[in-house]
Coordinates of C-alpha atoms and ligand atoms in Angstrom, one line a residue:
X865 CA 20.0 -43.4 -100.8
X866 CA 22.4 -41.4 -98.6
X867 CA 21.6 -41.2 -94.9
X868 CA 23.5 -41.0 -91.6
X869 CA 23.6 -44.0 -89.3
X870 CA 24.8 -43.8 -85.8
X871 CA 25.6 -47.4 -85.1
X872 CA 27.0 -48.4 -81.7
X873 CA 28.5 -51.8 -80.7
X874 CA 25.9 -54.5 -79.9
X875 CA 23.8 -53.2 -82.8
X876 CA 22.3 -50.3 -80.8
X877 CA 21.4 -47.3 -82.8
X878 CA 21.6 -43.9 -81.2
X879 CA 19.2 -41.2 -82.2
X880 CA 20.9 -38.1 -83.4
X881 CA 20.2 -34.9 -81.5
X882 CA 16.9 -33.4 -82.6
X883 CA 17.4 -30.5 -85.0
X884 CA 15.0 -27.6 -84.7
X885 CA 14.1 -27.1 -88.4
X886 CA 13.2 -23.8 -89.7
X887 CA 13.5 -24.7 -93.3
X888 CA 13.1 -27.6 -95.7
X889 CA 16.7 -28.4 -96.3
X890 CA 16.2 -32.0 -95.4
X891 CA 14.2 -32.5 -98.6
X892 CA 17.0 -33.0 -101.1
X893 CA 19.5 -34.4 -98.6
X894 CA 17.8 -37.7 -99.2
X895 CA 18.1 -37.7 -103.0
X896 CA 19.9 -40.5 -104.7
X897 CA 22.6 -39.7 -107.3
X898 CA 21.6 -42.5 -109.6
X899 CA 20.1 -42.5 -112.2
X900 CA 21.3 -39.3 -113.8
X901 CA 18.5 -37.7 -115.8
X902 CA 17.0 -34.5 -117.2
X903 CA 15.3 -31.6 -115.5
X904 CA 16.1 -29.4 -112.6
X905 CA 16.2 -30.1 -108.9
X906 CA 12.7 -29.8 -107.5
X907 CA 12.4 -26.8 -105.2
X908 CA 9.4 -27.1 -102.9
X909 CA 6.6 -24.8 -103.9
X910 CA 6.1 -21.9 -101.4
X911 CA 3.0 -20.2 -100.1
X912 CA 1.9 -17.0 -101.8
X913 CA 1.2 -13.7 -99.9
X914 CA -2.4 -14.5 -99.3
X915 CA -1.7 -17.9 -97.8
X916 CA 1.2 -16.6 -95.7
X917 CA -1.0 -13.9 -94.3
X918 CA -3.8 -16.4 -93.5
X919 CA -1.3 -18.7 -91.7
X920 CA -0.1 -15.8 -89.5
X921 CA -3.7 -15.3 -88.3
X922 CA -3.8 -18.8 -86.8
X923 CA -3.9 -18.0 -83.1
X924 CA -2.7 -20.3 -80.3
X925 CA -4.9 -18.3 -77.8
X926 CA -8.0 -19.2 -79.9
X927 CA -6.9 -22.8 -80.0
X928 CA -6.6 -22.7 -76.2
X929 CA -10.1 -21.3 -75.9
X930 CA -11.6 -24.0 -78.1
X931 CA -9.9 -26.8 -76.2
X932 CA -10.9 -25.3 -72.8
X933 CA -14.5 -24.8 -73.9
X934 CA -14.7 -28.4 -75.2
X935 CA -13.3 -29.7 -71.9
X936 CA -15.8 -27.5 -69.9
X937 CA -18.7 -29.8 -71.2
X938 CA -17.4 -32.4 -68.7
X939 CA -17.8 -35.5 -70.8
X940 CA -18.1 -35.7 -74.6
X941 CA -18.6 -39.5 -74.6
X942 CA -20.7 -40.4 -77.7
X943 CA -23.5 -41.7 -75.4
X944 CA -23.5 -38.7 -73.0
X945 CA -26.3 -36.3 -72.7
X946 CA -27.6 -34.8 -76.0
X947 CA -29.9 -32.1 -74.6
X948 CA -28.4 -30.7 -71.4
X949 CA -27.1 -27.2 -72.3
X950 CA -24.0 -27.5 -70.1
X951 CA -22.8 -31.0 -69.9
X952 CA -22.4 -33.8 -72.5
X953 CA -21.8 -34.2 -76.2
X954 CA -24.9 -32.4 -77.2
X955 CA -23.8 -29.2 -75.6
X956 CA -20.4 -29.6 -77.3
X957 CA -22.1 -30.3 -80.7
X958 CA -24.2 -27.1 -80.3
X959 CA -21.3 -25.0 -79.3
X960 CA -19.1 -26.1 -82.3
X961 CA -22.1 -25.6 -84.7
X962 CA -22.6 -22.0 -83.3
X963 CA -19.0 -21.2 -83.7
X964 CA -18.9 -22.5 -87.2
X965 CA -22.1 -20.5 -88.0
X966 CA -20.3 -17.4 -86.7
X967 CA -17.4 -18.1 -89.1
X968 CA -19.8 -18.7 -92.0
X969 CA -21.4 -15.3 -91.3
X970 CA -18.1 -13.7 -92.3
X971 CA -17.9 -15.6 -95.6
X972 CA -20.2 -13.6 -97.9
X973 CA -22.4 -16.7 -98.3
X974 CA -19.6 -19.1 -99.4
X975 CA -19.5 -21.1 -96.2
X976 CA -22.5 -23.2 -95.0
X977 CA -22.8 -25.3 -91.8
X978 CA -24.5 -28.6 -91.6
X979 CA -25.1 -30.8 -88.5
X980 CA -25.3 -34.2 -90.0
X981 CA -27.1 -36.6 -87.7
X982 CA -27.8 -40.3 -87.9
X983 CA -29.2 -42.9 -85.5
X984 CA -26.5 -45.4 -84.6
X985 CA -27.9 -48.8 -83.5
X986 CA -26.3 -50.7 -80.6
X987 CA -22.8 -52.1 -81.2
X988 CA -21.8 -54.7 -78.7
X989 CA -19.3 -53.4 -76.2
X990 CA -19.2 -49.9 -77.9
X991 CA -22.7 -48.4 -78.2
X992 CA -25.0 -49.4 -75.4
X993 CA -28.2 -47.9 -76.7
X994 CA -29.4 -46.5 -80.0
X995 CA -27.6 -43.1 -80.1
X996 CA -27.8 -40.1 -82.3
X997 CA -24.3 -39.3 -83.7
X998 CA -23.7 -35.8 -85.2
X999 CA -21.0 -34.5 -87.4
X1000 CA -20.6 -30.7 -87.6
X1001 CA -19.4 -29.8 -91.1
X1002 CA -18.6 -26.3 -92.4
X1003 CA -18.3 -26.2 -96.2
X1004 CA -16.4 -23.4 -97.9
X1005 CA -17.6 -23.6 -101.5
X1006 CA -14.9 -23.4 -104.2
X1007 CA -15.2 -20.4 -106.6
X1008 CA -13.8 -22.2 -109.7
X1009 CA -14.2 -26.0 -109.3
X1010 CA -16.7 -26.4 -106.4
X1011 CA -17.2 -30.2 -107.1
X1012 CA -13.6 -30.9 -106.2
X1013 CA -13.3 -31.3 -102.4
X1014 CA -10.6 -31.3 -99.7
X1015 CA -11.5 -32.1 -96.0
X1016 CA -9.8 -31.4 -92.7
X1017 CA -11.2 -33.1 -89.6
X1018 CA -10.9 -33.7 -85.9
X1019 CA -13.2 -35.7 -83.6
X1020 CA -15.0 -34.0 -80.7
X1021 CA -16.2 -37.1 -78.8
X1022 CA -13.9 -38.2 -75.9
X1023 CA -13.4 -41.2 -73.7
X1024 CA -11.9 -42.5 -70.5
X1025 CA -10.6 -46.0 -69.7
X1026 CA -14.0 -47.6 -70.3
X1027 CA -15.2 -46.6 -73.8
X1028 CA -18.8 -46.9 -72.7
X1029 CA -18.5 -44.8 -69.6
X1030 CA -20.6 -41.8 -70.4
X1031 CA -21.0 -40.5 -66.9
X1032 CA -17.5 -39.6 -65.6
X1033 CA -15.5 -36.5 -66.7
X1034 CA -13.7 -37.2 -69.9
X1035 CA -11.8 -34.0 -70.8
X1036 CA -10.4 -35.1 -74.2
X1037 CA -8.2 -32.0 -74.4
X1038 CA -5.6 -33.6 -76.7
X1039 CA -7.7 -36.6 -77.9
X1040 CA -9.2 -34.9 -79.7
X1041 CA -9.9 -31.3 -78.7
X1042 CA -6.6 -30.5 -80.4
X1043 CA -7.8 -31.9 -83.8
X1044 CA -11.2 -30.1 -83.5
X1045 CA -9.3 -26.9 -82.8
X1046 CA -7.3 -27.3 -86.0
X1047 CA -10.5 -27.7 -88.1
X1048 CA -12.3 -24.8 -86.3
X1049 CA -9.4 -22.4 -86.4
X1050 CA -8.8 -23.1 -90.2
X1051 CA -12.6 -22.6 -90.8
X1052 CA -12.3 -19.2 -89.0
X1053 CA -9.3 -18.0 -90.9
X1054 CA -10.3 -19.3 -94.4
X1055 CA -14.0 -18.2 -94.2
X1056 CA -13.2 -14.7 -95.5
X1057 CA -11.1 -16.1 -98.5
X1058 CA -12.1 -17.6 -101.8
X1059 CA -10.6 -21.0 -102.5
X1060 CA -10.8 -22.3 -106.1
X1061 CA -12.0 -25.8 -105.0
X1062 CA -14.2 -26.6 -102.0
X1063 CA -12.9 -27.1 -98.5
X1064 CA -14.8 -28.9 -95.7
X1065 CA -13.9 -28.4 -92.0
X1066 CA -15.4 -31.2 -90.0
X1067 CA -15.8 -32.1 -86.3
X1068 CA -17.0 -35.7 -86.2
X1069 CA -18.2 -37.9 -83.3
X1070 CA -18.3 -41.6 -82.5
X1071 CA -14.6 -42.0 -83.3
X1072 CA -13.8 -43.8 -80.1
X1073 CA -16.5 -46.4 -80.7
X1074 CA -15.1 -47.3 -84.2
X1075 CA -14.9 -44.2 -86.4
X1076 CA -18.8 -44.2 -86.6
X1077 CA -19.3 -40.5 -87.5
X1078 CA -16.5 -40.3 -90.1
X1079 CA -17.8 -43.6 -91.6
X1080 CA -21.2 -42.0 -92.0
X1081 CA -19.7 -38.8 -93.5
X1082 CA -17.5 -40.7 -95.9
X1083 CA -20.3 -43.0 -97.0
X1084 CA -22.7 -40.1 -97.5
X1085 CA -20.2 -38.2 -99.7
X1086 CA -19.1 -41.3 -101.6
X1087 CA -22.7 -42.4 -102.3
X1088 CA -23.4 -39.0 -103.7
X1089 CA -20.3 -39.4 -106.0
X1090 CA -18.2 -36.7 -104.4
X1091 CA -14.8 -35.9 -105.9
X1092 CA -12.7 -35.8 -102.8
X1093 CA -9.0 -35.4 -103.7
X1094 CA -7.6 -35.2 -100.2
X1095 CA -8.6 -35.7 -96.6
X1096 CA -6.5 -34.7 -93.6
X1097 CA -7.4 -36.3 -90.2
X1098 CA -6.0 -34.6 -87.1
X1099 CA -6.2 -36.8 -84.1
X1100 CA -4.0 -36.2 -81.0
X1101 CA -2.0 -33.2 -82.3
X1102 CA -1.9 -31.0 -79.1
X1103 CA 1.3 -31.9 -77.3
X1104 CA 4.9 -32.7 -78.3
X1105 CA 6.0 -33.9 -74.8
X1106 CA 6.8 -37.5 -74.1
X1107 CA 6.2 -39.3 -70.8
X1108 CA 9.8 -38.7 -69.8
X1109 CA 9.6 -35.0 -70.5
X1110 CA 11.4 -35.1 -73.9
X1111 CA 9.9 -32.6 -76.3
X1112 CA 9.9 -32.6 -80.1
X1113 CA 8.0 -29.5 -81.0
X1114 CA 9.0 -29.1 -84.6
X1115 CA 8.0 -32.5 -86.0
X1116 CA 4.6 -33.8 -86.8
X1117 CA 3.9 -37.4 -87.8
X1118 CA 1.8 -38.1 -90.9
X1119 CA 0.6 -41.6 -91.3
X1120 CA 0.2 -42.5 -95.0
X1121 CA -1.2 -45.9 -95.9
X1122 CA 0.3 -47.6 -99.0
X1123 CA -2.1 -49.7 -100.9
X1124 CA -5.7 -48.5 -100.2
X1125 CA -8.1 -50.9 -98.6
X1126 CA -10.5 -50.0 -101.5
X1127 CA -8.2 -51.6 -104.2
X1128 CA -9.2 -54.9 -105.7
X1129 CA -6.7 -57.8 -105.8
X1130 CA -6.5 -57.2 -109.6
X1131 CA -5.6 -53.5 -109.1
X1132 CA -3.0 -54.4 -106.6
X1133 CA -1.5 -57.0 -108.9
X1134 CA -1.3 -54.5 -111.7
X1135 CA 0.3 -52.0 -109.3
X1136 CA 2.9 -54.4 -108.2
X1137 CA 3.8 -55.4 -111.7
X1138 CA 5.1 -51.9 -112.4
X1139 CA 6.6 -51.1 -109.0
X1140 CA 3.9 -48.6 -108.0
X1141 CA 3.3 -49.9 -104.4
X1142 CA 4.8 -46.6 -103.0
X1143 CA 3.0 -44.4 -105.6
X1144 CA -0.6 -44.7 -104.5
X1145 CA -2.7 -41.6 -104.4
X1146 CA -2.4 -41.6 -100.6
X1147 CA 1.4 -41.5 -100.8
X1148 CA 1.2 -38.7 -103.5
X1149 CA -1.0 -36.7 -101.1
X1150 CA 1.6 -37.4 -98.4
X1151 CA 4.5 -36.2 -100.6
X1152 CA 2.5 -33.1 -101.5
X1153 CA 1.9 -32.3 -97.8
X1154 CA 5.6 -32.8 -97.0
X1155 CA 6.6 -30.5 -99.9
X1156 CA 4.3 -27.6 -99.1
X1157 CA 4.0 -28.1 -95.3
X1158 CA 7.6 -28.2 -94.1
X1159 CA 9.0 -24.7 -94.3
X1160 CA 9.5 -21.4 -92.5
X1161 CA 5.8 -20.6 -92.5
X1162 CA 4.8 -23.7 -90.5
X1163 CA 8.1 -24.1 -88.6
X1164 CA 7.5 -27.8 -88.9
X1165 CA 8.9 -30.8 -90.5
X1166 CA 6.2 -33.2 -91.7
X1167 CA 7.5 -36.7 -91.0
X1168 CA 5.8 -39.2 -93.4
X1169 CA 5.3 -42.7 -91.9
X1170 CA 4.6 -45.5 -94.4
X1171 CA 1.8 -47.0 -92.3
X1172 CA -2.0 -46.7 -92.1
X1173 CA -1.9 -45.6 -88.5
X1174 CA 0.0 -46.6 -85.3
X1175 CA 0.0 -50.3 -84.5
X1176 CA -3.4 -51.5 -83.2
X1177 CA -4.9 -48.0 -83.7
X1178 CA -7.1 -46.4 -86.3
X1179 CA -8.8 -43.2 -87.1
X1180 CA -11.2 -41.1 -89.2
X1181 CA -9.0 -41.1 -92.3
X1182 CA -9.7 -44.8 -92.8
X1183 CA -13.4 -44.7 -93.7
X1184 CA -12.4 -42.3 -96.5
X1185 CA -9.6 -44.6 -97.7
X1186 CA -12.1 -47.5 -97.7
X1187 CA -14.2 -45.5 -100.2
X1188 CA -11.3 -44.9 -102.5
X1189 CA -10.2 -41.4 -101.3
X1190 CA -6.7 -40.4 -100.5
X1191 CA -6.5 -39.6 -96.7
X1192 CA -3.8 -39.2 -94.1
X1193 CA -3.5 -38.9 -90.4
X1194 CA -1.6 -36.4 -88.3
X1195 CA -0.5 -37.3 -84.8
X1196 CA 2.0 -35.7 -82.4
X1197 CA 5.5 -37.2 -82.4
X1198 CA 5.5 -38.5 -78.9
X1199 CA 2.2 -39.7 -77.4
X1200 CA 1.9 -39.8 -73.6
X1201 CA -0.3 -42.8 -73.0
X1202 CA -1.0 -41.7 -69.4
X1203 CA -2.9 -38.8 -71.0
X1204 CA -5.2 -40.6 -73.4
X1205 CA -8.0 -43.1 -72.9
X1206 CA -7.5 -42.8 -69.1
X1207 CA -9.8 -42.1 -66.1
X1208 CA -8.8 -38.8 -64.6
X1209 CA -7.0 -39.8 -61.4
X1210 CA -3.8 -39.5 -59.4
X1211 CA -2.1 -42.8 -58.5
X1212 CA -0.4 -43.7 -55.2
X1213 CA 3.0 -42.3 -56.6
X1214 CA 1.3 -39.0 -57.2
X1215 CA 1.2 -39.3 -61.0
X1216 CA -1.6 -37.6 -62.7
X1217 CA -3.5 -39.5 -65.4
X1218 CA -6.1 -38.1 -67.8
X1219 CA -6.4 -36.0 -71.0
X1220 CA -6.2 -32.6 -69.2
X1221 CA -5.7 -29.1 -70.7
X1222 CA -2.6 -28.6 -68.6
X1223 CA -0.7 -31.1 -70.8
X1224 CA -1.5 -29.2 -74.0
X1225 CA 1.0 -27.0 -76.0
X1226 CA -1.1 -24.5 -77.9
X1227 CA 1.8 -23.2 -79.9
X1228 CA 2.6 -26.7 -81.2
X1229 CA -1.1 -27.2 -82.0
X1230 CA -1.1 -23.9 -83.9
X1231 CA 1.9 -25.1 -86.0
X1232 CA 0.1 -28.3 -86.8
X1233 CA -2.9 -26.2 -87.9
X1234 CA -0.5 -24.2 -90.2
X1235 CA 0.7 -27.5 -91.8
X1236 CA -2.9 -28.4 -92.5
X1237 CA -3.7 -24.9 -93.6
X1238 CA -0.9 -24.6 -96.1
X1239 CA -1.7 -28.1 -97.5
X1240 CA -5.4 -27.5 -97.8
X1241 CA -5.1 -24.1 -99.4
X1242 CA -2.4 -25.2 -101.8
X1243 CA -4.5 -28.2 -102.8
X1244 CA -7.6 -26.1 -103.3
X1245 CA -5.8 -23.3 -105.3
X1246 CA -4.0 -25.7 -107.6
X1247 CA -5.7 -27.6 -110.4
X1248 CA -6.8 -31.1 -109.6
X1249 CA -4.4 -34.1 -109.9
X1250 CA -4.0 -34.9 -113.6
X1251 CA -6.3 -37.6 -114.9
X1252 CA -5.9 -40.4 -117.4
X1253 CA -2.1 -40.6 -117.1
X1254 CA -0.5 -43.5 -118.8
X1255 CA 3.1 -44.6 -119.7
X1256 CA 3.5 -45.8 -123.3
X1257 CA 4.8 -49.3 -123.4
X1258 CA 4.0 -50.0 -127.0
X1259 CA 7.7 -50.1 -128.1
X1260 CA 10.9 -51.0 -126.2
X1261 CA 12.8 -47.8 -125.8
X1262 CA 15.2 -46.1 -123.3
X1263 CA 12.8 -43.2 -123.2
X1264 CA 9.6 -42.6 -121.2
X1265 CA 6.5 -41.3 -123.0
X1266 CA 3.6 -40.1 -120.8
X1267 CA 0.1 -39.1 -122.0
X1268 CA -2.7 -37.6 -120.0
X1269 CA -6.0 -35.8 -120.3
X1270 CA -6.1 -32.0 -120.5
X1271 CA -7.7 -30.1 -117.6
X1272 CA -9.1 -26.6 -118.6
X1273 CA -7.9 -25.3 -115.2
X1274 CA -4.3 -26.2 -115.8
X1275 CA -2.0 -23.5 -117.4
X1276 CA 0.6 -26.2 -117.9
X1277 CA 2.1 -29.4 -116.6
X1278 CA 5.3 -30.6 -115.1
X1279 CA 6.8 -34.1 -115.3
X1280 CA 8.4 -35.0 -111.9
X1281 CA 10.7 -38.0 -111.2
X1282 CA 12.8 -39.6 -108.5
X1283 CA 15.0 -42.6 -108.1
X1284 CA 12.7 -45.5 -107.3
X1285 CA 14.0 -45.8 -103.8
X1286 CA 13.8 -42.1 -103.0
X1287 CA 10.9 -40.9 -100.8
X1288 CA 10.1 -37.6 -102.5
X1289 CA 10.1 -36.2 -106.1
X1290 CA 13.5 -34.8 -106.7
X1291 CA 13.5 -33.6 -110.3
X1292 CA 11.0 -31.5 -112.4
X1293 CA 10.7 -30.9 -116.1
X1294 CA 8.3 -28.2 -117.3
X1295 CA 6.5 -29.4 -120.4
X1296 CA 4.0 -26.7 -121.0
X1297 CA 0.3 -27.0 -121.9
X1298 CA 0.5 -30.4 -123.6
X1299 CA -1.0 -33.8 -123.0
X1300 CA 2.1 -35.9 -124.1
X1301 CA 5.8 -35.7 -123.2
X1302 CA 8.8 -37.9 -123.9
X1303 CA 11.5 -37.8 -121.3
X1304 CA 15.0 -39.1 -122.1
X1305 CA 15.2 -41.3 -119.0
X1306 CA 14.2 -44.9 -118.9
X1307 CA 10.9 -45.6 -117.1
X1308 CA 12.6 -48.8 -115.9
X1309 CA 15.1 -46.8 -113.8
X1310 CA 13.0 -44.1 -112.1
X1311 CA 9.5 -43.3 -110.8
X1312 CA 7.6 -40.7 -112.9
X1313 CA 4.7 -38.5 -112.2
X1314 CA 2.8 -35.6 -113.8
X1315 CA 1.4 -32.6 -111.9
X1316 CA -0.7 -29.7 -113.1
X1317 CA 0.2 -26.1 -112.7
X1318 CA -2.4 -23.3 -112.3
X1319 CA -2.1 -19.8 -113.8
X1320 CA -1.6 -18.7 -110.2
X1321 CA 1.5 -20.9 -109.9
X1322 CA 0.0 -23.5 -107.5
X1323 CA 0.9 -27.1 -108.4
X1324 CA -1.2 -30.2 -107.9
X1325 CA -0.2 -33.5 -106.3
X1326 CA 1.4 -35.8 -108.9
X1327 CA -0.4 -38.5 -110.6
X1328 CA 1.4 -41.8 -111.3
X1329 CA 1.2 -43.4 -114.7
X1330 CA -0.2 -46.9 -115.3
X1331 CA 0.2 -48.7 -118.6
X1332 CA -2.6 -48.6 -121.1
Ligands
LIG1653 C1 -30.1 -34.8 -70.2 O1 -30.1 -33.6 -69.5 C2 -31.4 -33.0 -69.4 C3 -31.2 -31.7 -68.7 O2 -30.4 -31.8 -67.6 C4 -32.2 -34.0 -68.5 O3 -33.5 -33.4 -68.4 C5 -32.3 -35.3 -69.3 O4 -33.0 -36.3 -68.5 C6 -30.9 -35.8 -69.6 N1 -31.0 -37.0 -70.4 C7 -30.5 -38.2 -70.1 C8 -30.7 -39.2 -71.2 O5 -29.9 -38.4 -69.1
LIG1654 C1 -32.4 -38.4 -82.3 O1 -32.7 -37.1 -82.7 C2 -34.0 -36.9 -83.1 C3 -34.1 -35.5 -83.6 O2 -33.6 -34.6 -82.6 C4 -34.9 -37.1 -81.9 O3 -36.3 -36.9 -82.3 C5 -34.7 -38.5 -81.4 O4 -35.5 -38.8 -80.3 C6 -33.3 -38.8 -81.1 N1 -33.1 -40.2 -80.8 C7 -32.4 -40.7 -79.8 C8 -32.3 -42.1 -79.6 O5 -31.8 -39.9 -79.0
LIG1655 C1 -18.1 -49.8 -68.6 O1 -19.2 -49.0 -68.4 C2 -20.5 -49.6 -68.5 C3 -21.5 -48.5 -68.3 O2 -21.2 -47.3 -68.8 C4 -20.6 -50.7 -67.6 O3 -21.9 -51.3 -67.9 C5 -19.5 -51.7 -67.8 O4 -19.6 -52.7 -66.8 C6 -18.2 -51.0 -67.7 N1 -17.1 -51.9 -68.0 C7 -16.1 -52.1 -67.2 C8 -15.1 -53.1 -67.6 O5 -15.9 -51.5 -66.1
LIG1656 C1 19.7 -47.3 -124.4 O1 20.6 -46.7 -123.5 C2 21.9 -47.4 -123.5 C3 22.7 -46.7 -122.4 O2 22.7 -45.3 -122.6 C4 22.6 -47.4 -124.8 O3 23.8 -48.1 -124.7 C5 21.6 -48.0 -125.8 O4 22.2 -47.9 -127.1 C6 20.3 -47.4 -125.8 N1 19.4 -48.1 -126.7 C7 18.6 -47.5 -127.6 C8 17.7 -48.4 -128.3 O5 18.5 -46.3 -127.7
LIG1657 C1 14.7 -41.9 -127.5 O1 15.9 -41.7 -127.0 C2 17.0 -41.7 -127.9 C3 18.3 -41.7 -127.1 O2 18.3 -42.8 -126.2 C4 16.9 -40.6 -128.9 O3 17.9 -40.7 -129.8 C5 15.5 -40.7 -129.5 O4 15.3 -39.6 -130.4 C6 14.4 -40.8 -128.5 N1 13.1 -41.0 -129.1 C7 12.1 -40.1 -129.0 C8 10.8 -40.5 -129.7 O5 12.2 -39.1 -128.4

């Protein structure tokens, strides 16, 4: 792999000046030159006119209003008041549900809104008394393949220093008013459109006490056998400014776990035996989001991090991963730890602590919403990820023979490949509406995948072949 290193004496590595990306020209700069092989250079798929128009409707001013309104409820601690009309998590839940109902009213009946509530028993040190936890979920039903689901979420509960303090003001502007704003603004913009597959826009609660709301949501869906092919968690996506004032407004981190916590030891052993550790469904979802989400429409570069989450941290994508679904987490590039999980206060040096609206950047938050929007819509308009993909290993050959199951929604298929140490798919070979292809490149020397192409031109995430 080719990359630039700025190595100073004493082993110090200087960061290069931050580029302000407006295009995706970094994609192929990382591609290895070996092995040589067939196909053309993979050009990232681009949004169509409908998607481009939708993304232009994402409005930083509306994101600001959502965050300011959420903050106006004083505290949104999971144990705060559920019935007071003005203060506490119940007022926030009702407001989000009303807003989502308003969006659903524009959808011609395609969008429905559910307030999913369960009684959470006491959890030592986290939940002090039995507490109702509610997730607000707007579901935009797919017009072609309604059983295939993609989810975008943020959490509307908030916290201060003490996670069980449900009395004091806990503004939660960035953590995670920003993520709720992404889900709500996308629900508004997409409600009037007809995705082929189903999209769920969720505002969950109980995140701060251990992803309780998202665990209930994931388990409810998994127990019903839901076919969720992608989940995007937005948590702390509202500011690009570090504690020293450095800004990084055109990068968004995407945490992508490698081997899912749902895999058995036998599955993992099989995976390792063919070098597929970096080709899990989570990483394929990540590659897809990088490909479609880093461009002139979003004005963002999606920076994939090979890690479940930040060290010692977790989030609402993890309960979905635990149930076998591919899920990723978006978080701003520089977190300011004085602005999260902190009592609102000014210390003796005059420094302001707390997760206040004044520290938010609504334009940045809107660009993150566009990354999510482009990814969700491209996923929902494409056919699903190909199923039943295998690599033929019955004879020793220099070639690679792939077989898969036909999907009636696919107009055709593409084989994609990359050098095994490259991060992203670099080459593509159109193979047509077939279920078997032989590529004149050894499976020992490259990573292969197959993706489905719809009649509308949208392409699915790639599947990775296992042996029979
Ligand atoms: C919640 O607020 C309502 C209205 O202000 C009040 O009547 C009720 O006692 C509060 N509930 C709790 C548990 O504090
Ligand atoms: C939970 O919500 C239900 C339905 O609103 C209500 O009857 C019940 O009292 C609530 N329980 C708690 C512990 O707040
Ligand atoms: C946290 O708040 C709870 C009440 O909300 C209180 O019982 C507990 O003592 C507090 N913990 C600390 C460390 O202050
Ligand atoms: C495999 O490829 C190598 C290198 O191109 C070539 O020398 C060899 O003859 C090939 N073997 C077969 C069985 O085609
Ligand atoms: C496999 O590759 C060799 C060249 O290495 C080629 O001659 C042969 O026809 C290929 N076999 C198939 C089944 O495509």
